Amino acid sequence: MNTTHFYGNGKLLLSGEYAVLDGALAWAIPTKFGQHLQITPQESQQLCWKSIDEKGTIWFQGTYTLNDFETINASDKDTSKALQKILKACKNLNPNFLVASTGFKVTTTLTFARDWGLGSSSTLIYTVAQWANVNAYELLAQTFGGSGYDIACAQHNTPILFKINNNRASVEEVRAYPAFTDALFFIHLNKKKNSRDAIHAYRQKEIDKKELTKAISLVTKKMIECKHLTEFELLLTEHEQLLSQALGVPTIKTAQFADYTGAIKSLGGWGGDFIMATGNSMYTPTYFKNKGYHTVLSFDEMSLPLQHKNS
C-alpha cells in the first residue's frame, strides 16, 4: 500500500510577537527543524495514530473510528482531545475527508524537541490540512487559533514578512538574511511557553494596541533593512522595551541576563521557548551554558538555508 508524506517547517518569530495579532508587521523564519506526517492505508476501519519525538520515542498513540473520530483508545487524554478537534474540524471544512476509506495508519515525527516551541502544533495543523485538502489557516482558526504566521512558515522556505489584513494572512517572502547572521544566536530557556495562554493574557491588556502595532511595524521594517549589527542591536532593544511597557513585564535581559554584553530579544510568548542574542561563537555559548542554558544554536544551525543566501 502506498504511503503519503507531508512535511511542515518549524518557525521562529523574530519580530512582532503579540502585536502581530492586531495587524503589526512581523518577521519570521522557517527552521531546519520541522514535522513529518505519513499516512498508510490499512484494512481495518480505524484511524491508528502514532506520534514520535526527535529521539525516535513514541510519545502518543491513539485509535479512532473513521466516521466520527471517536476514541477507541488513547495514551493521553488531553492530546487525544486536541487531535480529535483537528480531525473533526477537517471534516467540517471538507465533508469528503476520509469518506469511503478503509482505514489509515498515521505517523507524525518531530525533528526537534517538543519543549522547544518551534511549532509542534502548527506543523501538525499544516500537514494535516494538506492531507485533508483544507485551508490550513481556516483549520488553525477552528482549532488552536493564533495569527497564522507559524502556518506561513510551515509552507515557505524563505524568511517571511507576515501581516493580518482584514482577518486574512498576508505573506511576503524575504529572500535574504542579514549580513551579520554569524553574530546571532538562539538560546532555549529550558521551558515551554503555552502560546494560547500568552495570547489570552495579551488580549486582556487594556493598552493602545493601535499605537503599539504601528510602532512594532516600524521596528520590523527597520530590522529587515538593517545593514549593521550595532543598529540591529538597538532595534532589538527598542522592540523589547515597547513590549515590556505594553505587557507590564520586564525584558528578559533585565530580568535574567543583565550582565550580558550583547542585545537579547524574546521570541514568541515571553517567559519561555527561545530568545535571540547578539554576540560571537566564543562568548555567547559559554555565557549561557554557564547560566545553565545548554541549548545554544547559531543562526545557521537554526534557520532553513536559502538557495541564494544574501542575494
PDB file of C-alpha atoms in Angstrom:
ATOM      1  CA  MET A   1       0.000   0.000   0.000  1.00  0.00           C
ATOM      2  CA  ASN A   2       1.245   3.451  -0.899  1.00  0.00           C
ATOM      3  CA  THR A   3       2.358   5.825   1.852  1.00  0.00           C
ATOM      4  CA  THR A   4       1.604   9.544   1.521  1.00  0.00           C
ATOM      5  CA  HIS A   5       4.054  12.003   3.075  1.00  0.00           C
ATOM      6  CA  PHE A   6       3.754  15.662   4.100  1.00  0.00           C
ATOM      7  CA  TYR A   7       6.208  17.956   5.884  1.00  0.00           C
ATOM      8  CA  GLY A   8       5.977  21.327   7.614  1.00  0.00           C
ATOM      9  CA  ASN A   9       8.806  23.666   8.631  1.00  0.00           C
ATOM     10  CA  GLY A  10       9.190  24.814  12.189  1.00  0.00           C
ATOM     11  CA  LYS A  11       9.148  28.545  12.911  1.00  0.00           C
ATOM     12  CA  LEU A  12      10.664  31.392  14.873  1.00  0.00           C
ATOM     13  CA  LEU A  13       9.100  34.837  15.139  1.00  0.00           C
ATOM     14  CA  LEU A  14      11.955  37.348  15.116  1.00  0.00           C
ATOM     15  CA  SER A  15       9.755  40.422  15.470  1.00  0.00           C
ATOM     16  CA  GLY A  16       6.110  41.280  16.053  1.00  0.00           C
ATOM     17  CA  GLU A  17       5.171  38.875  18.852  1.00  0.00           C
ATOM     18  CA  TYR A  18       1.799  39.682  20.418  1.00  0.00           C
ATOM     19  CA  ALA A  19       1.270  42.774  18.221  1.00  0.00           C
ATOM     20  CA  VAL A  20       1.013  40.572  15.110  1.00  0.00           C
ATOM     21  CA  LEU A  21      -2.411  39.539  16.429  1.00  0.00           C
ATOM     22  CA  ASP A  22      -3.610  43.118  15.901  1.00  0.00           C
ATOM     23  CA  GLY A  23      -2.116  43.621  12.449  1.00  0.00           C
ATOM     24  CA  ALA A  24       1.509  44.508  13.161  1.00  0.00           C
ATOM     25  CA  LEU A  25       4.079  43.599  10.542  1.00  0.00           C
ATOM     26  CA  ALA A  26       6.055  40.582  11.746  1.00  0.00           C
ATOM     27  CA  TRP A  27       9.279  38.973  10.575  1.00  0.00           C
ATOM     28  CA  ALA A  28       9.564  35.186  10.877  1.00  0.00           C
ATOM     29  CA  ILE A  29      11.895  32.471   9.665  1.00  0.00           C
ATOM     30  CA  PRO A  30      11.338  28.798   8.860  1.00  0.00           C
ATOM     31  CA  THR A  31      13.706  26.474  10.707  1.00  0.00           C
ATOM     32  CA  LYS A  32      15.742  23.463   9.681  1.00  0.00           C
ATOM     33  CA  PHE A  33      13.575  21.557  12.146  1.00  0.00           C
ATOM     34  CA  GLY A  34      10.003  20.515  11.433  1.00  0.00           C
ATOM     35  CA  GLN A  35       7.469  17.674  11.475  1.00  0.00           C
ATOM     36  CA  HIS A  36       6.703  14.800   9.097  1.00  0.00           C
ATOM     37  CA  LEU A  37       3.268  13.256   8.571  1.00  0.00           C
ATOM     38  CA  GLN A  38       2.997   9.832   6.970  1.00  0.00           C
ATOM     39  CA  ILE A  39      -0.289   8.151   6.064  1.00  0.00           C
ATOM     40  CA  THR A  40      -0.527   4.497   5.070  1.00  0.00           C
ATOM     41  CA  PRO A  41      -3.842   2.821   4.150  1.00  0.00           C
ATOM     42  CA  GLN A  42      -4.738  -0.283   6.151  1.00  0.00           C
ATOM     43  CA  GLU A  43      -7.559  -2.814   6.102  1.00  0.00           C
ATOM     44  CA  SER A  44      -9.172  -2.073   9.477  1.00  0.00           C
ATOM     45  CA  GLN A  45     -11.945   0.526   9.587  1.00  0.00           C
ATOM     46  CA  GLN A  46      -9.937   2.590  12.038  1.00  0.00           C
ATOM     47  CA  LEU A  47      -7.553   5.533  12.216  1.00  0.00           C
ATOM     48  CA  CYS A  48      -4.440   4.424  14.097  1.00  0.00           C
ATOM     49  CA  TRP A  49      -2.293   7.369  15.178  1.00  0.00           C
ATOM     50  CA  LYS A  50       1.286   7.361  16.446  1.00  0.00           C
ATOM     51  CA  SER A  51       3.430  10.399  17.331  1.00  0.00           C
ATOM     52  CA  ILE A  52       7.211  10.109  17.539  1.00  0.00           C
ATOM     53  CA  ASP A  53       9.651  12.636  19.011  1.00  0.00           C
ATOM     54  CA  GLU A  54      13.094  13.668  17.751  1.00  0.00           C
ATOM     55  CA  LYS A  55      14.733  10.777  19.625  1.00  0.00           C
ATOM     56  CA  GLY A  56      12.536   8.168  17.952  1.00  0.00           C
ATOM     57  CA  THR A  57      10.418   7.633  21.066  1.00  0.00           C
ATOM     58  CA  ILE A  58       6.643   7.222  20.765  1.00  0.00           C
ATOM     59  CA  TRP A  59       5.091   9.953  22.914  1.00  0.00           C
ATOM     60  CA  PHE A  60       1.453   9.468  21.906  1.00  0.00           C
ATOM     61  CA  GLN A  61      -0.714   6.713  20.452  1.00  0.00           C
ATOM     62  CA  GLY A  62      -4.415   6.631  19.734  1.00  0.00           C
ATOM     63  CA  THR A  63      -7.006   4.693  17.756  1.00  0.00           C
ATOM     64  CA  TYR A  64     -10.203   6.308  16.440  1.00  0.00           C
ATOM     65  CA  THR A  65     -13.313   5.461  14.488  1.00  0.00           C
ATOM     66  CA  LEU A  66     -13.211   6.637  10.881  1.00  0.00           C
ATOM     67  CA  ASN A  67     -16.692   8.091  10.605  1.00  0.00           C
ATOM     68  CA  ASP A  68     -16.708  10.424  13.627  1.00  0.00           C
ATOM     69  CA  PHE A  69     -13.194  10.132  15.162  1.00  0.00           C
ATOM     70  CA  GLU A  70     -14.450   8.776  18.456  1.00  0.00           C
ATOM     71  CA  THR A  71     -11.735   7.400  20.738  1.00  0.00           C
ATOM     72  CA  ILE A  72     -11.213   3.669  20.823  1.00  0.00           C
ATOM     73  CA  ASN A  73      -8.073   4.028  22.914  1.00  0.00           C
ATOM     74  CA  ALA A  74      -5.503   6.757  23.598  1.00  0.00           C
ATOM     75  CA  SER A  75      -2.341   7.060  25.656  1.00  0.00           C
ATOM     76  CA  ASP A  76      -3.037  10.648  26.724  1.00  0.00           C
ATOM     77  CA  LYS A  77      -6.471  12.230  27.184  1.00  0.00           C
ATOM     78  CA  ASP A  78      -5.565  15.880  26.510  1.00  0.00           C
ATOM     79  CA  THR A  79      -3.511  15.112  23.407  1.00  0.00           C
ATOM     80  CA  SER A  80      -6.303  12.890  22.139  1.00  0.00           C
ATOM     81  CA  LYS A  81      -8.893  15.648  22.579  1.00  0.00           C
ATOM     82  CA  ALA A  82      -6.703  18.112  20.669  1.00  0.00           C
ATOM     83  CA  LEU A  83      -6.223  15.623  17.847  1.00  0.00           C
ATOM     84  CA  GLN A  84      -9.944  14.864  17.676  1.00  0.00           C
ATOM     85  CA  LYS A  85     -10.656  18.579  17.454  1.00  0.00           C
ATOM     86  CA  ILE A  86      -8.315  18.883  14.469  1.00  0.00           C
ATOM     87  CA  LEU A  87      -9.756  15.858  12.678  1.00  0.00           C
ATOM     88  CA  LYS A  88     -13.359  16.940  13.245  1.00  0.00           C
ATOM     89  CA  ALA A  89     -12.550  20.449  12.010  1.00  0.00           C
ATOM     90  CA  CYS A  90     -11.073  18.891   8.861  1.00  0.00           C
ATOM     91  CA  LYS A  91     -14.334  17.010   8.364  1.00  0.00           C
ATOM     92  CA  ASN A  92     -16.274  20.223   8.881  1.00  0.00           C
ATOM     93  CA  LEU A  93     -14.162  22.046   6.286  1.00  0.00           C
ATOM     94  CA  ASN A  94     -14.127  19.110   3.871  1.00  0.00           C
ATOM     95  CA  PRO A  95     -17.040  16.674   4.323  1.00  0.00           C
ATOM     96  CA  ASN A  96     -15.334  14.296   1.884  1.00  0.00           C
ATOM     97  CA  PHE A  97     -12.356  13.821   4.193  1.00  0.00           C
ATOM     98  CA  LEU A  98     -11.908  10.059   4.814  1.00  0.00           C
ATOM     99  CA  VAL A  99     -15.224   9.166   3.181  1.00  0.00           C
ATOM    100  CA  ALA A 100     -15.384   5.614   1.791  1.00  0.00           C
ATOM    101  CA  SER A 101     -11.946   4.837   3.150  1.00  0.00           C
ATOM    102  CA  THR A 102     -10.730   1.553   4.527  1.00  0.00           C
ATOM    103  CA  GLY A 103      -8.521   2.710   7.369  1.00  0.00           C
ATOM    104  CA  PHE A 104      -5.261   4.515   7.946  1.00  0.00           C
ATOM    105  CA  LYS A 105      -2.098   4.246   9.949  1.00  0.00           C
ATOM    106  CA  VAL A 106      -0.796   7.759  10.624  1.00  0.00           C
ATOM    107  CA  THR A 107       2.640   8.588  11.990  1.00  0.00           C
ATOM    108  CA  THR A 108       3.944  12.039  12.904  1.00  0.00           C
ATOM    109  CA  THR A 109       7.654  12.537  13.511  1.00  0.00           C
ATOM    110  CA  LEU A 110       9.190  15.667  15.008  1.00  0.00           C
ATOM    111  CA  THR A 111      12.791  16.618  14.266  1.00  0.00           C
ATOM    112  CA  PHE A 112      13.008  18.984  17.256  1.00  0.00           C
ATOM    113  CA  ALA A 113      12.371  18.606  20.973  1.00  0.00           C
ATOM    114  CA  ARG A 114       8.709  19.066  21.870  1.00  0.00           C
ATOM    115  CA  ASP A 115       9.524  21.708  24.500  1.00  0.00           C
ATOM    116  CA  TRP A 116      11.432  23.911  22.044  1.00  0.00           C
ATOM    117  CA  GLY A 117       8.310  25.740  20.895  1.00  0.00           C
ATOM    118  CA  LEU A 118       9.232  25.617  17.212  1.00  0.00           C
ATOM    119  CA  GLY A 119       5.734  24.656  16.121  1.00  0.00           C
ATOM    120  CA  SER A 120       4.715  21.137  17.087  1.00  0.00           C
ATOM    121  CA  SER A 121       1.084  22.320  16.808  1.00  0.00           C
ATOM    122  CA  SER A 122       1.439  24.497  13.703  1.00  0.00           C
ATOM    123  CA  THR A 123       3.359  21.880  11.722  1.00  0.00           C
ATOM    124  CA  LEU A 124       0.687  19.361  12.653  1.00  0.00           C
ATOM    125  CA  ILE A 125      -2.092  21.715  11.554  1.00  0.00           C
ATOM    126  CA  TYR A 126      -0.318  22.432   8.269  1.00  0.00           C
ATOM    127  CA  THR A 127       0.443  18.813   7.381  1.00  0.00           C
ATOM    128  CA  VAL A 128      -2.991  17.505   8.364  1.00  0.00           C
ATOM    129  CA  ALA A 129      -4.573  20.318   6.317  1.00  0.00           C
ATOM    130  CA  GLN A 130      -2.595  19.132   3.276  1.00  0.00           C
ATOM    131  CA  TRP A 131      -3.793  15.579   3.858  1.00  0.00           C
ATOM    132  CA  ALA A 132      -7.412  16.654   4.309  1.00  0.00           C
ATOM    133  CA  ASN A 133      -7.242  19.101   1.397  1.00  0.00           C
ATOM    134  CA  VAL A 134      -8.423  22.037   3.505  1.00  0.00           C
ATOM    135  CA  ASN A 135      -7.154  25.575   4.070  1.00  0.00           C
ATOM    136  CA  ALA A 136      -4.552  25.453   6.843  1.00  0.00           C
ATOM    137  CA  TYR A 137      -5.396  28.956   8.099  1.00  0.00           C
ATOM    138  CA  GLU A 138      -9.071  28.024   8.380  1.00  0.00           C
ATOM    139  CA  LEU A 139      -8.137  24.826  10.187  1.00  0.00           C
ATOM    140  CA  LEU A 140      -5.994  26.844  12.614  1.00  0.00           C
ATOM    141  CA  ALA A 141      -8.874  29.252  13.253  1.00  0.00           C
ATOM    142  CA  GLN A 142     -11.211  26.349  14.084  1.00  0.00           C
ATOM    143  CA  THR A 143      -8.720  24.677  16.422  1.00  0.00           C
ATOM    144  CA  PHE A 144      -5.832  26.409  18.199  1.00  0.00           C
ATOM    145  CA  GLY A 145      -6.232  29.975  16.933  1.00  0.00           C
ATOM    146  CA  GLY A 146      -3.407  32.497  16.614  1.00  0.00           C
ATOM    147  CA  SER A 147      -2.145  34.855  13.946  1.00  0.00           C
ATOM    148  CA  GLY A 148      -1.155  32.178  11.446  1.00  0.00           C
ATOM    149  CA  TYR A 149       2.457  33.276  10.919  1.00  0.00           C
ATOM    150  CA  ASP A 150       3.517  29.781  12.009  1.00  0.00           C
ATOM    151  CA  ILE A 151       1.351  28.234   9.291  1.00  0.00           C
ATOM    152  CA  ALA A 152       3.051  30.526   6.772  1.00  0.00           C
ATOM    153  CA  CYS A 153       6.486  29.398   7.966  1.00  0.00           C
ATOM    154  CA  ALA A 154       5.430  25.754   7.670  1.00  0.00           C
ATOM    155  CA  GLN A 155       4.946  26.171   3.931  1.00  0.00           C
ATOM    156  CA  HIS A 156       7.518  28.841   2.965  1.00  0.00           C
ATOM    157  CA  ASN A 157      11.213  28.042   2.612  1.00  0.00           C
ATOM    158  CA  THR A 158      12.380  31.642   2.981  1.00  0.00           C
ATOM    159  CA  PRO A 159      12.034  34.256   5.734  1.00  0.00           C
ATOM    160  CA  ILE A 160       8.678  35.997   5.570  1.00  0.00           C
ATOM    161  CA  LEU A 161       7.045  39.281   6.393  1.00  0.00           C
ATOM    162  CA  PHE A 162       3.637  38.452   7.799  1.00  0.00           C
ATOM    163  CA  LYS A 163       0.646  40.674   8.433  1.00  0.00           C
ATOM    164  CA  ILE A 164      -3.042  40.203   9.096  1.00  0.00           C
ATOM    165  CA  ASN A 165      -5.140  42.347   6.754  1.00  0.00           C
ATOM    166  CA  ASN A 166      -8.910  42.248   7.252  1.00  0.00           C
ATOM    167  CA  ASN A 167      -8.630  38.918   9.073  1.00  0.00           C
ATOM    168  CA  ARG A 168      -6.636  37.398   6.237  1.00  0.00           C
ATOM    169  CA  ALA A 169      -2.966  36.423   6.233  1.00  0.00           C
ATOM    170  CA  SER A 170      -0.682  38.484   4.018  1.00  0.00           C
ATOM    171  CA  VAL A 171       2.693  36.830   3.408  1.00  0.00           C
ATOM    172  CA  GLU A 172       5.699  38.283   1.595  1.00  0.00           C
ATOM    173  CA  GLU A 173       8.830  36.206   1.084  1.00  0.00           C
ATOM    174  CA  VAL A 174      12.112  37.859   2.058  1.00  0.00           C
ATOM    175  CA  ARG A 175      14.869  36.277   0.016  1.00  0.00           C
ATOM    176  CA  ALA A 176      17.785  37.346   2.185  1.00  0.00           C
ATOM    177  CA  TYR A 177      19.102  37.072   5.706  1.00  0.00           C
ATOM    178  CA  PRO A 178      21.038  39.861   7.440  1.00  0.00           C
ATOM    179  CA  ALA A 179      24.746  40.052   6.561  1.00  0.00           C
ATOM    180  CA  PHE A 180      25.665  39.571  10.230  1.00  0.00           C
ATOM    181  CA  THR A 181      23.934  36.248  10.948  1.00  0.00           C
ATOM    182  CA  ASP A 182      27.232  34.889  12.328  1.00  0.00           C
ATOM    183  CA  ALA A 183      26.615  37.202  15.310  1.00  0.00           C
ATOM    184  CA  LEU A 184      23.082  35.919  16.002  1.00  0.00           C
ATOM    185  CA  PHE A 185      22.326  33.034  18.364  1.00  0.00           C
ATOM    186  CA  PHE A 186      19.218  31.263  19.637  1.00  0.00           C
ATOM    187  CA  ILE A 187      19.067  30.099  23.254  1.00  0.00           C
ATOM    188  CA  HIS A 188      16.369  27.886  24.731  1.00  0.00           C
ATOM    189  CA  LEU A 189      15.141  28.941  28.169  1.00  0.00           C
ATOM    190  CA  ASN A 190      14.568  25.361  29.379  1.00  0.00           C
ATOM    191  CA  LYS A 191      10.790  25.771  29.489  1.00  0.00           C
ATOM    192  CA  LYS A 192       7.927  25.910  27.033  1.00  0.00           C
ATOM    193  CA  LYS A 193       5.507  28.818  26.864  1.00  0.00           C
ATOM    194  CA  ASN A 194       1.892  27.956  26.091  1.00  0.00           C
ATOM    195  CA  SER A 195       1.037  30.121  23.089  1.00  0.00           C
ATOM    196  CA  ARG A 196      -2.690  30.051  23.749  1.00  0.00           C
ATOM    197  CA  ASP A 197      -2.201  31.245  27.333  1.00  0.00           C
ATOM    198  CA  ALA A 198       0.116  34.031  26.141  1.00  0.00           C
ATOM    199  CA  ILE A 199      -2.409  35.143  23.524  1.00  0.00           C
ATOM    200  CA  HIS A 200      -5.232  35.151  26.068  1.00  0.00           C
ATOM    201  CA  ALA A 201      -3.211  37.249  28.528  1.00  0.00           C
ATOM    202  CA  TYR A 202      -2.340  39.760  25.804  1.00  0.00           C
ATOM    203  CA  ARG A 203      -5.967  40.023  24.715  1.00  0.00           C
ATOM    204  CA  GLN A 204      -6.894  41.121  28.230  1.00  0.00           C
ATOM    205  CA  LYS A 205      -4.428  44.038  28.253  1.00  0.00           C
ATOM    206  CA  GLU A 206      -6.067  47.449  28.099  1.00  0.00           C
ATOM    207  CA  ILE A 207      -3.436  49.264  26.082  1.00  0.00           C
ATOM    208  CA  ASP A 208      -3.372  51.349  22.918  1.00  0.00           C
ATOM    209  CA  LYS A 209      -2.868  48.430  20.570  1.00  0.00           C
ATOM    210  CA  LYS A 210      -3.170  50.628  17.505  1.00  0.00           C
ATOM    211  CA  GLU A 211      -0.132  52.637  18.581  1.00  0.00           C
ATOM    212  CA  LEU A 212       1.744  49.502  19.606  1.00  0.00           C
ATOM    213  CA  THR A 213       1.031  47.906  16.228  1.00  0.00           C
ATOM    214  CA  LYS A 214       2.288  50.995  14.422  1.00  0.00           C
ATOM    215  CA  ALA A 215       5.483  51.162  16.482  1.00  0.00           C
ATOM    216  CA  ILE A 216       6.270  47.442  16.169  1.00  0.00           C
ATOM    217  CA  SER A 217       5.660  47.512  12.402  1.00  0.00           C
ATOM    218  CA  LEU A 218       8.163  50.356  12.051  1.00  0.00           C
ATOM    219  CA  VAL A 219      10.790  48.447  14.049  1.00  0.00           C
ATOM    220  CA  THR A 220      10.202  45.338  11.921  1.00  0.00           C
ATOM    221  CA  LYS A 221      10.742  47.303   8.709  1.00  0.00           C
ATOM    222  CA  LYS A 222      13.964  48.756  10.077  1.00  0.00           C
ATOM    223  CA  MET A 223      15.161  45.312  11.198  1.00  0.00           C
ATOM    224  CA  ILE A 224      14.647  43.871   7.731  1.00  0.00           C
ATOM    225  CA  GLU A 225      16.506  46.761   6.088  1.00  0.00           C
ATOM    226  CA  CYS A 226      19.283  46.907   8.693  1.00  0.00           C
ATOM    227  CA  LYS A 227      22.846  46.564   7.369  1.00  0.00           C
ATOM    228  CA  HIS A 228      24.883  46.865  10.565  1.00  0.00           C
ATOM    229  CA  LEU A 229      24.884  44.824  13.749  1.00  0.00           C
ATOM    230  CA  THR A 230      25.103  47.811  16.098  1.00  0.00           C
ATOM    231  CA  GLU A 231      21.942  49.300  14.582  1.00  0.00           C
ATOM    232  CA  PHE A 232      20.251  45.897  14.744  1.00  0.00           C
ATOM    233  CA  GLU A 233      21.043  45.629  18.452  1.00  0.00           C
ATOM    234  CA  LEU A 234      19.403  48.999  19.094  1.00  0.00           C
ATOM    235  CA  LEU A 235      16.302  47.818  17.228  1.00  0.00           C
ATOM    236  CA  LEU A 236      16.124  44.601  19.268  1.00  0.00           C
ATOM    237  CA  THR A 237      16.305  46.658  22.454  1.00  0.00           C
ATOM    238  CA  GLU A 238      13.646  49.081  21.204  1.00  0.00           C
ATOM    239  CA  HIS A 239      11.331  46.181  20.318  1.00  0.00           C
ATOM    240  CA  GLU A 240      11.825  44.682  23.792  1.00  0.00           C
ATOM    241  CA  GLN A 241      11.124  47.981  25.522  1.00  0.00           C
ATOM    242  CA  LEU A 242       7.931  48.569  23.530  1.00  0.00           C
ATOM    243  CA  LEU A 243       6.514  45.202  24.509  1.00  0.00           C
ATOM    244  CA  SER A 244       7.810  45.391  28.068  1.00  0.00           C
ATOM    245  CA  GLN A 245       5.818  48.576  28.559  1.00  0.00           C
ATOM    246  CA  ALA A 246       2.735  47.118  26.859  1.00  0.00           C
ATOM    247  CA  LEU A 247       2.789  43.820  28.760  1.00  0.00           C
ATOM    248  CA  GLY A 248       3.882  45.268  32.089  1.00  0.00           C
ATOM    249  CA  VAL A 249       6.667  42.678  32.225  1.00  0.00           C
ATOM    250  CA  PRO A 250      10.423  43.340  32.431  1.00  0.00           C
ATOM    251  CA  THR A 251      12.521  42.368  29.420  1.00  0.00           C
ATOM    252  CA  ILE A 252      14.275  39.014  29.614  1.00  0.00           C
ATOM    253  CA  LYS A 253      17.655  40.750  29.685  1.00  0.00           C
ATOM    254  CA  THR A 254      16.655  42.938  32.640  1.00  0.00           C
ATOM    255  CA  ALA A 255      15.134  40.010  34.490  1.00  0.00           C
ATOM    256  CA  GLN A 256      17.752  37.322  33.912  1.00  0.00           C
ATOM    257  CA  PHE A 257      20.757  38.407  31.879  1.00  0.00           C
ATOM    258  CA  ALA A 258      21.563  41.983  32.906  1.00  0.00           C
ATOM    259  CA  ASP A 259      25.325  41.362  32.727  1.00  0.00           C
ATOM    260  CA  TYR A 260      25.256  40.077  29.144  1.00  0.00           C
ATOM    261  CA  THR A 261      27.182  42.407  26.844  1.00  0.00           C
ATOM    262  CA  GLY A 262      25.096  41.876  23.691  1.00  0.00           C
ATOM    263  CA  ALA A 263      21.438  42.538  22.905  1.00  0.00           C
ATOM    264  CA  ILE A 264      18.764  39.971  23.804  1.00  0.00           C
ATOM    265  CA  LYS A 265      15.236  39.633  22.454  1.00  0.00           C
ATOM    266  CA  SER A 266      12.406  37.286  23.409  1.00  0.00           C
ATOM    267  CA  LEU A 267      10.906  35.272  20.567  1.00  0.00           C
ATOM    268  CA  GLY A 268       7.229  34.365  20.760  1.00  0.00           C
ATOM    269  CA  GLY A 269       5.433  34.258  24.108  1.00  0.00           C
ATOM    270  CA  TRP A 270       7.533  35.965  26.770  1.00  0.00           C
ATOM    271  CA  GLY A 271       8.951  33.764  29.505  1.00  0.00           C
ATOM    272  CA  GLY A 272       9.713  30.588  27.583  1.00  0.00           C
ATOM    273  CA  ASP A 273      10.966  28.928  24.424  1.00  0.00           C
ATOM    274  CA  PHE A 274      13.827  30.666  22.599  1.00  0.00           C
ATOM    275  CA  ILE A 275      15.488  34.042  22.874  1.00  0.00           C
ATOM    276  CA  MET A 276      17.800  35.636  20.291  1.00  0.00           C
ATOM    277  CA  ALA A 277      21.099  37.139  21.388  1.00  0.00           C
ATOM    278  CA  THR A 278      23.822  39.013  19.559  1.00  0.00           C
ATOM    279  CA  GLY A 279      27.385  38.018  20.275  1.00  0.00           C
ATOM    280  CA  ASN A 280      30.069  35.693  18.954  1.00  0.00           C
ATOM    281  CA  SER A 281      30.842  31.993  18.845  1.00  0.00           C
ATOM    282  CA  MET A 282      33.288  32.164  21.749  1.00  0.00           C
ATOM    283  CA  TYR A 283      31.492  34.372  24.266  1.00  0.00           C
ATOM    284  CA  THR A 284      27.786  33.691  23.707  1.00  0.00           C
ATOM    285  CA  PRO A 285      27.573  29.872  24.070  1.00  0.00           C
ATOM    286  CA  THR A 286      29.925  29.974  27.076  1.00  0.00           C
ATOM    287  CA  TYR A 287      27.940  32.715  28.817  1.00  0.00           C
ATOM    288  CA  PHE A 288      24.564  30.986  28.509  1.00  0.00           C
ATOM    289  CA  LYS A 289      25.863  27.477  29.245  1.00  0.00           C
ATOM    290  CA  ASN A 290      27.466  28.822  32.417  1.00  0.00           C
ATOM    291  CA  LYS A 291      23.997  30.103  33.334  1.00  0.00           C
ATOM    292  CA  GLY A 292      22.511  26.636  32.828  1.00  0.00           C
ATOM    293  CA  TYR A 293      21.130  27.094  29.309  1.00  0.00           C
ATOM    294  CA  HIS A 294      22.750  24.389  27.224  1.00  0.00           C
ATOM    295  CA  THR A 295      20.727  24.643  24.007  1.00  0.00           C
ATOM    296  CA  VAL A 296      22.559  27.414  22.160  1.00  0.00           C
ATOM    297  CA  LEU A 297      22.247  27.356  18.372  1.00  0.00           C
ATOM    298  CA  SER A 298      23.878  29.606  15.818  1.00  0.00           C
ATOM    299  CA  PHE A 299      21.699  31.285  13.210  1.00  0.00           C
ATOM    300  CA  ASP A 300      22.889  28.823  10.567  1.00  0.00           C
ATOM    301  CA  GLU A 301      22.156  25.848  12.817  1.00  0.00           C
ATOM    302  CA  MET A 302      18.573  27.023  13.305  1.00  0.00           C
ATOM    303  CA  SER A 303      17.486  28.676  10.076  1.00  0.00           C
ATOM    304  CA  LEU A 304      16.467  26.952   6.882  1.00  0.00           C
ATOM    305  CA  PRO A 305      19.226  27.850   4.397  1.00  0.00           C
ATOM    306  CA  LEU A 306      18.401  29.976   1.403  1.00  0.00           C
ATOM    307  CA  GLN A 307      19.316  28.678  -2.028  1.00  0.00           C
ATOM    308  CA  HIS A 308      20.955  32.018  -2.738  1.00  0.00           C
ATOM    309  CA  LYS A 309      21.823  33.383   0.673  1.00  0.00           C
ATOM    310  CA  ASN A 310      22.174  37.168   0.948  1.00  0.00           C
ATOM    311  CA  SER A 311      21.456  37.588  -2.750  1.00  0.00           C
TER     312      SER A 311
END
